[in-house]
Short mmCIF file of C-alpha atoms in Angstrom, two decimals:
data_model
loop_
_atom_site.label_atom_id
_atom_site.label_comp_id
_atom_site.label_asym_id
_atom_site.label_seq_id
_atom_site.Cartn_x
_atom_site.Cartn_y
_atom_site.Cartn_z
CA UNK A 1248 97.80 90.12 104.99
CA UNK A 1249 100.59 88.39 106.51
CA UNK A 1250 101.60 88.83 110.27
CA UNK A 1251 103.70 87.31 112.80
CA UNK A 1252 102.95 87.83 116.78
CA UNK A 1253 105.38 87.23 119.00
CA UNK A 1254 103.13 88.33 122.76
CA UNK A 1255 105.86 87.64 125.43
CA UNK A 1256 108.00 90.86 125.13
CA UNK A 1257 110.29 89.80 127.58
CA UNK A 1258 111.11 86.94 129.60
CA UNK A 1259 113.72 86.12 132.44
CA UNK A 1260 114.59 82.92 133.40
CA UNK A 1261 117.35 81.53 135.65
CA UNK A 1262 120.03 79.46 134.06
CA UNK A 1263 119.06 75.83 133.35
CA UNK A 1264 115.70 76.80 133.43
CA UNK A 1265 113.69 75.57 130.27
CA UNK A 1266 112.27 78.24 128.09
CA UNK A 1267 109.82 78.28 125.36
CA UNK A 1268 109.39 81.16 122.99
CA UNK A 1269 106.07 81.88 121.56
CA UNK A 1270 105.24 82.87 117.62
CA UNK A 1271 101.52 83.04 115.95
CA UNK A 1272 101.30 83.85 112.42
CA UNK A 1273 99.03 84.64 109.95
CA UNK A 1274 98.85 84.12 106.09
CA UNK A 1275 96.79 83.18 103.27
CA UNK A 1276 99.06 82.17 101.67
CA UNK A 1277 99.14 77.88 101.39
CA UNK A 1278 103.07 78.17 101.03
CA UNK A 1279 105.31 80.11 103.06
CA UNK A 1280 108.06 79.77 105.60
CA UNK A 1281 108.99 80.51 109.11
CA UNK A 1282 112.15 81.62 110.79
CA UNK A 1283 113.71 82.14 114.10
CA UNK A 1284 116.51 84.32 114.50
CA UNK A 1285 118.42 85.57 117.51
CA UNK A 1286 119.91 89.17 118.00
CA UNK A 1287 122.54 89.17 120.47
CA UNK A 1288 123.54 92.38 122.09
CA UNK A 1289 126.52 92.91 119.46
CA UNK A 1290 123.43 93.51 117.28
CA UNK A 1291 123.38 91.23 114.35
CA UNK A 1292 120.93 88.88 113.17
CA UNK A 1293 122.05 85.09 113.49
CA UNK A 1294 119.84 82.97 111.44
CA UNK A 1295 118.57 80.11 113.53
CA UNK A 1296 115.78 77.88 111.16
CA UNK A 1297 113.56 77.73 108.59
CA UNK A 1298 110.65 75.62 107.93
CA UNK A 1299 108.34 75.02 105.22
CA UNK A 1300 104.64 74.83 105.56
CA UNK A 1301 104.67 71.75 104.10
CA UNK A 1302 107.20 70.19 106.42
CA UNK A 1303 105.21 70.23 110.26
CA UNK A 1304 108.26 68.02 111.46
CA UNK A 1305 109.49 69.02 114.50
CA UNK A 1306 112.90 69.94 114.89
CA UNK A 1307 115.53 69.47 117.61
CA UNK A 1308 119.49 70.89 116.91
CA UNK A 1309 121.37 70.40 120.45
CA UNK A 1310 119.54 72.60 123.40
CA UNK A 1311 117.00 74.42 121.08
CA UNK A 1312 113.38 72.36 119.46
CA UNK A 1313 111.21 74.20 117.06
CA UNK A 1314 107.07 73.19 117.64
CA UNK A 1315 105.54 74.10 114.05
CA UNK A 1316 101.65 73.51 114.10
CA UNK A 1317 99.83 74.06 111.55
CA UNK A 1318 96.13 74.00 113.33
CA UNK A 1319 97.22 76.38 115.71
CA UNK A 1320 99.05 79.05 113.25
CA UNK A 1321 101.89 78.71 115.92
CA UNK A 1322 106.13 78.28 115.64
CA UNK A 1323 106.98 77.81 118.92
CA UNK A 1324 110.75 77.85 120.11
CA UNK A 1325 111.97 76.18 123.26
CA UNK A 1326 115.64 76.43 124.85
CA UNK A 1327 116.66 73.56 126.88
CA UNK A 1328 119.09 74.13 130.14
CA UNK A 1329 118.72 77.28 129.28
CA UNK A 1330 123.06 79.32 129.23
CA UNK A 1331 123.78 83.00 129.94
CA UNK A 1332 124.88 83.48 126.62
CA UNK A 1333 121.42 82.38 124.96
CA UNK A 1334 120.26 86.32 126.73
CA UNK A 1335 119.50 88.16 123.24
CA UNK A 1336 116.50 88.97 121.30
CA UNK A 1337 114.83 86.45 119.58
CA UNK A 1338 112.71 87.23 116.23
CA UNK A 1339 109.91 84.93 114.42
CA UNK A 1340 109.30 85.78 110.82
CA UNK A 1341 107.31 84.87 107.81
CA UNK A 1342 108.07 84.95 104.34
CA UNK A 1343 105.41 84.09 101.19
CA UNK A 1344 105.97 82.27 98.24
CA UNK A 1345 108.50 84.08 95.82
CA UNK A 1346 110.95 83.66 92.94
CA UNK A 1347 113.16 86.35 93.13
CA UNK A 1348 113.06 87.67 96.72
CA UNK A 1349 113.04 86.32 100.34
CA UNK A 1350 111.77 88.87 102.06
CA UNK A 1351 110.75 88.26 105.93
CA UNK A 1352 108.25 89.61 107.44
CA UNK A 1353 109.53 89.91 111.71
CA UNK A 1354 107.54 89.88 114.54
CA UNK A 1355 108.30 92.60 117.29
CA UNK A 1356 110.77 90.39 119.15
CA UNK A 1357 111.03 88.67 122.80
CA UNK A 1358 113.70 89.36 124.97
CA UNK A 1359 115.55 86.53 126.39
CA UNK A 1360 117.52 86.79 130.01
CA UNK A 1361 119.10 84.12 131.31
CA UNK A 1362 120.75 84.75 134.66
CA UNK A 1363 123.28 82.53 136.57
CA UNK B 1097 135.01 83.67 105.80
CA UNK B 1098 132.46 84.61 103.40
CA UNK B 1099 130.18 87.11 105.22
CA UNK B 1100 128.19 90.32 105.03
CA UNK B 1101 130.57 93.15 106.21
CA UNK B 1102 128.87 96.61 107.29
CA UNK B 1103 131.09 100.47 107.78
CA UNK B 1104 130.96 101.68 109.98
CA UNK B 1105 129.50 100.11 113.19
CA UNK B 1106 129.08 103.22 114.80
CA UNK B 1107 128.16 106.69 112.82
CA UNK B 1108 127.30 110.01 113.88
CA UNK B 1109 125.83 112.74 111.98
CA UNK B 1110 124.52 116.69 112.21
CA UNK B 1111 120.77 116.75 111.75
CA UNK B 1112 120.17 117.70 108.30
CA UNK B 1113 123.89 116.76 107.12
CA UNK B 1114 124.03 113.56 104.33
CA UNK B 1115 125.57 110.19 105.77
CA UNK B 1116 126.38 107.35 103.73
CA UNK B 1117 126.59 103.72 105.20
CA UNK B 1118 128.00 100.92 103.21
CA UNK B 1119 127.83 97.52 102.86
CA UNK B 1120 129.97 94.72 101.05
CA UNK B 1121 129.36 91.11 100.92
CA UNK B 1122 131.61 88.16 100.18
CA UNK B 1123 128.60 85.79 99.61
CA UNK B 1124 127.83 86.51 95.88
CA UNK B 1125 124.26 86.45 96.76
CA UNK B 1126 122.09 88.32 94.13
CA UNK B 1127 119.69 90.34 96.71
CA UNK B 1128 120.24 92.92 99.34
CA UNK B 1129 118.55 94.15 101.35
CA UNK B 1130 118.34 97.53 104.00
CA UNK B 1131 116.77 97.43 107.55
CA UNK B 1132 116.01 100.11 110.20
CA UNK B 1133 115.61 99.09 113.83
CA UNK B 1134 115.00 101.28 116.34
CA UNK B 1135 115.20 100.68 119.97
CA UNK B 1136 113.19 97.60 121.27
CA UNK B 1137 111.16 97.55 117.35
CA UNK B 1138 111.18 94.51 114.60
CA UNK B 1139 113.88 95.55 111.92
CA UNK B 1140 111.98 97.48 109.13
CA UNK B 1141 112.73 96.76 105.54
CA UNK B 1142 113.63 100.31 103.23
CA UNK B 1143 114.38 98.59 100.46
CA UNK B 1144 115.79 95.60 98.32
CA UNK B 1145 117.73 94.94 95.17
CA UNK B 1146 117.65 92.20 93.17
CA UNK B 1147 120.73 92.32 91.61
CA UNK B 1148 120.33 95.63 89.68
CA UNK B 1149 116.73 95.82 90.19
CA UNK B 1150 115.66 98.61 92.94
CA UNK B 1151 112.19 97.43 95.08
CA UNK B 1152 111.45 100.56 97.24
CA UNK B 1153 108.93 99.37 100.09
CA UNK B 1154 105.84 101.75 99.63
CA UNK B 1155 106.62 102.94 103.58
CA UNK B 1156 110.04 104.11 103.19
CA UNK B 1157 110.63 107.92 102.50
CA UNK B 1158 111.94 109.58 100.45
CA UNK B 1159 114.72 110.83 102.08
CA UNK B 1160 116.21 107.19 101.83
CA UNK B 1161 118.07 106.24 99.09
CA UNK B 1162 120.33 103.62 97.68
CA UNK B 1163 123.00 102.68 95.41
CA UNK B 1164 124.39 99.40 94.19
CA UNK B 1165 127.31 99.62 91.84
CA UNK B 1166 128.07 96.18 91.70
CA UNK B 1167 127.11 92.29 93.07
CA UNK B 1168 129.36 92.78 96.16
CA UNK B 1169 128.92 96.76 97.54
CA UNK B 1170 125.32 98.25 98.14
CA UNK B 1171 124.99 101.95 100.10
CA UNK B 1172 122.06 103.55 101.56
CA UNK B 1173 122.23 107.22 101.54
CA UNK B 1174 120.10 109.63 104.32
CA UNK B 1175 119.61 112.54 102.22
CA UNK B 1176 119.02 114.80 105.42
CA UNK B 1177 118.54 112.61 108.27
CA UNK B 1178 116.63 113.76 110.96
CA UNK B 1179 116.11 112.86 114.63
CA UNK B 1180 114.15 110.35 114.57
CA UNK B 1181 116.39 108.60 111.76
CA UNK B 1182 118.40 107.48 115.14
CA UNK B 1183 118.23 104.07 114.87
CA UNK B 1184 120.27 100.63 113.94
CA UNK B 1185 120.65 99.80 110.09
CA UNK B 1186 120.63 96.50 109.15
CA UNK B 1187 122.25 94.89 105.55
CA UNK B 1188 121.21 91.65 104.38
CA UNK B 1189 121.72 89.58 101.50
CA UNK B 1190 119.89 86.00 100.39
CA UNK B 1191 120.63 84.10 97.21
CA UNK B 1192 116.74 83.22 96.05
CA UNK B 1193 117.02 79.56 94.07
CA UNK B 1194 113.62 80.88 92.09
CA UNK B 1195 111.81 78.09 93.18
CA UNK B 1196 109.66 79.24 95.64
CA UNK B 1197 112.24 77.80 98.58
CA UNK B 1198 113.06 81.32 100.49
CA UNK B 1199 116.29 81.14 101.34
CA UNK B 1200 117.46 82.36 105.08
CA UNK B 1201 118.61 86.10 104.72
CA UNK B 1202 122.54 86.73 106.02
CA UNK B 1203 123.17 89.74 108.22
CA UNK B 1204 125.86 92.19 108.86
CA UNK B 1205 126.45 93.66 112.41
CA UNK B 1206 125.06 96.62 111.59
CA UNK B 1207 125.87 100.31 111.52
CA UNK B 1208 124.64 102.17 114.50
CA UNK B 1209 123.59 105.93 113.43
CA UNK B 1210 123.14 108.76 115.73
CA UNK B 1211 122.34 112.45 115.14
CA UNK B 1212 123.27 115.28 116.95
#
C-alpha cells in the first residue's frame, strides 16, 4: 500500500527563520514519484516539484531545497529566510508507476505560519 | 494563460437539492480529475477521466457523479448533497506522456460548497 506521512501538522515560525518540512512515504513500488505542493489560503493547489525515485539529487530553486533519501523513505522540504507570504498549507504526495493516469496520493498536510 | 478554470468559487445549496459544479480547462490535457477537501483534511480523489474513460475511486458514493462532454469541460454532479458534503472541491487535469513519467497535476481554485 502506498502512504505518505506528513507528522508536523502545524508549524509557526518567525520571518527569516529557516524551516524544514517533513514527508515519509511508503511504497513497494521500485518506481514512483514525489511531490510538494503548497495551498495558499485562496485555496488552490500550486505545484511545487517532482522527483523520480531514480533521481536522489537534491534540489535547490531560490529560497526552497528538496532532501529526497531514499534509505530513510523521507522528502524533506526546507524554506530558507523564511517570507509572510510562504504561510499556506503545504502537501507531500506520491504517485506509482502508470501509463495513463497520474494520480497522487497526499499526505494530510502541514501548516506553514510565517509571522513578521 | 492556459489554466484550469473552476464555477463557481463559492456555491450554496438546500440539503437534499442537486448542485452542479463545473470545470473547463485551457490546457488540452487528456485527464481530469475531482477532489473533496474538507476542513484541515488531504484533498480526496472522487473520480478521474481519462479522456472519455470514467475511473470511479471504489470510496466515492454514489451520490457523486460526473460528466465530461468534451476535452475542455468536465462537471461533477451531487445528486442530493447532504451535510457533510460541505467541503472544498478541487479540479485537476495532467497530460500523462504514457511512459511511466507522472506528470505534475494542474489545479483550479476551487469551488467552495455549502449546504443549508
Amino acid at each position: 500500500a502506498q502512504k505518505v506521512t506528513q507528522a508536523q501538522t502545524e508549524i509557526s515560525v518567525v520571518e527569516k527563520e529557516d524551516v524544514t518540512l517533513d514527508c515519509v512515504y511508503e511504497t513497494r513500488d521500485t518506481t514512483y514519484y514525489l511531490f510538494w505542493y503548497k495551498q495558499p489560503p485562496s485555496g488552490e493547489l500550486v505545484f511545487l516539484i517532482r522527483r523520480n525515485s531514480f533521481d536522489e539529487q537534491n534540489e535547490i530553486s531560490g529560497r526552497y531545497s528538496w532532501n529526497f533519501q531514499k534509505s530513510t523513505s523521507s522528502f524533506n522540504f526546507t524554506i530558507t529566510a523564511s517570507q509572510v507570504v510562504d504561510s499556506a498549507v503545504y502537501f507531500c504526495a506520491l504517485s506509482g508507476p502508470s501509463y495513463n493516469t497520474d494520480k497522487l496520493i497526499f499526505g494530510t498536510g502541514t501548516r506553514l505560519q510565517v509571522f513578521p | 494563460d492556459a489554466m484550469v478554470i473552476q464555477n463557481p468559487r463559492y456555491q450554496v445549496t438546500q440539503f437534499g437539492k442537486p448542485v452542479t459544479l463545473s470545470c473547463s480547462q485551457t490546457l488540452n490535457h487528456n485527464v481530469m480529475y475531482w477532489y473533496q477537501q474538507k476542513s484541515s483534511q488531504a484533498p480526496k480523489l472522487l473520480f478521474h477521466y481519462y479522456d472519455k474513460d470514467f475511473n470511479n475511486e471504489a470510496d466515492t458514493p454514489d451520490n457523486f457523479q460526473s460528466r465530461r462532454p468534451n476535452t475542455s469541460f468536465c462537471f461533477l454532479d451531487i445528486r442530493s448533497p447532504g451535510l457533510g458534503d460541505a467541503a472544498m472541491y478541487l479540479c485537476a487535469t495532467s497530460r500523462p506522456t504514457g511512459t511511466h513519467s507522472n506528470q505534475p497535476q494542474h489545479f483550479g481554485d476551487g469551488t467552495r460548497l455549502s449546504i443549508l
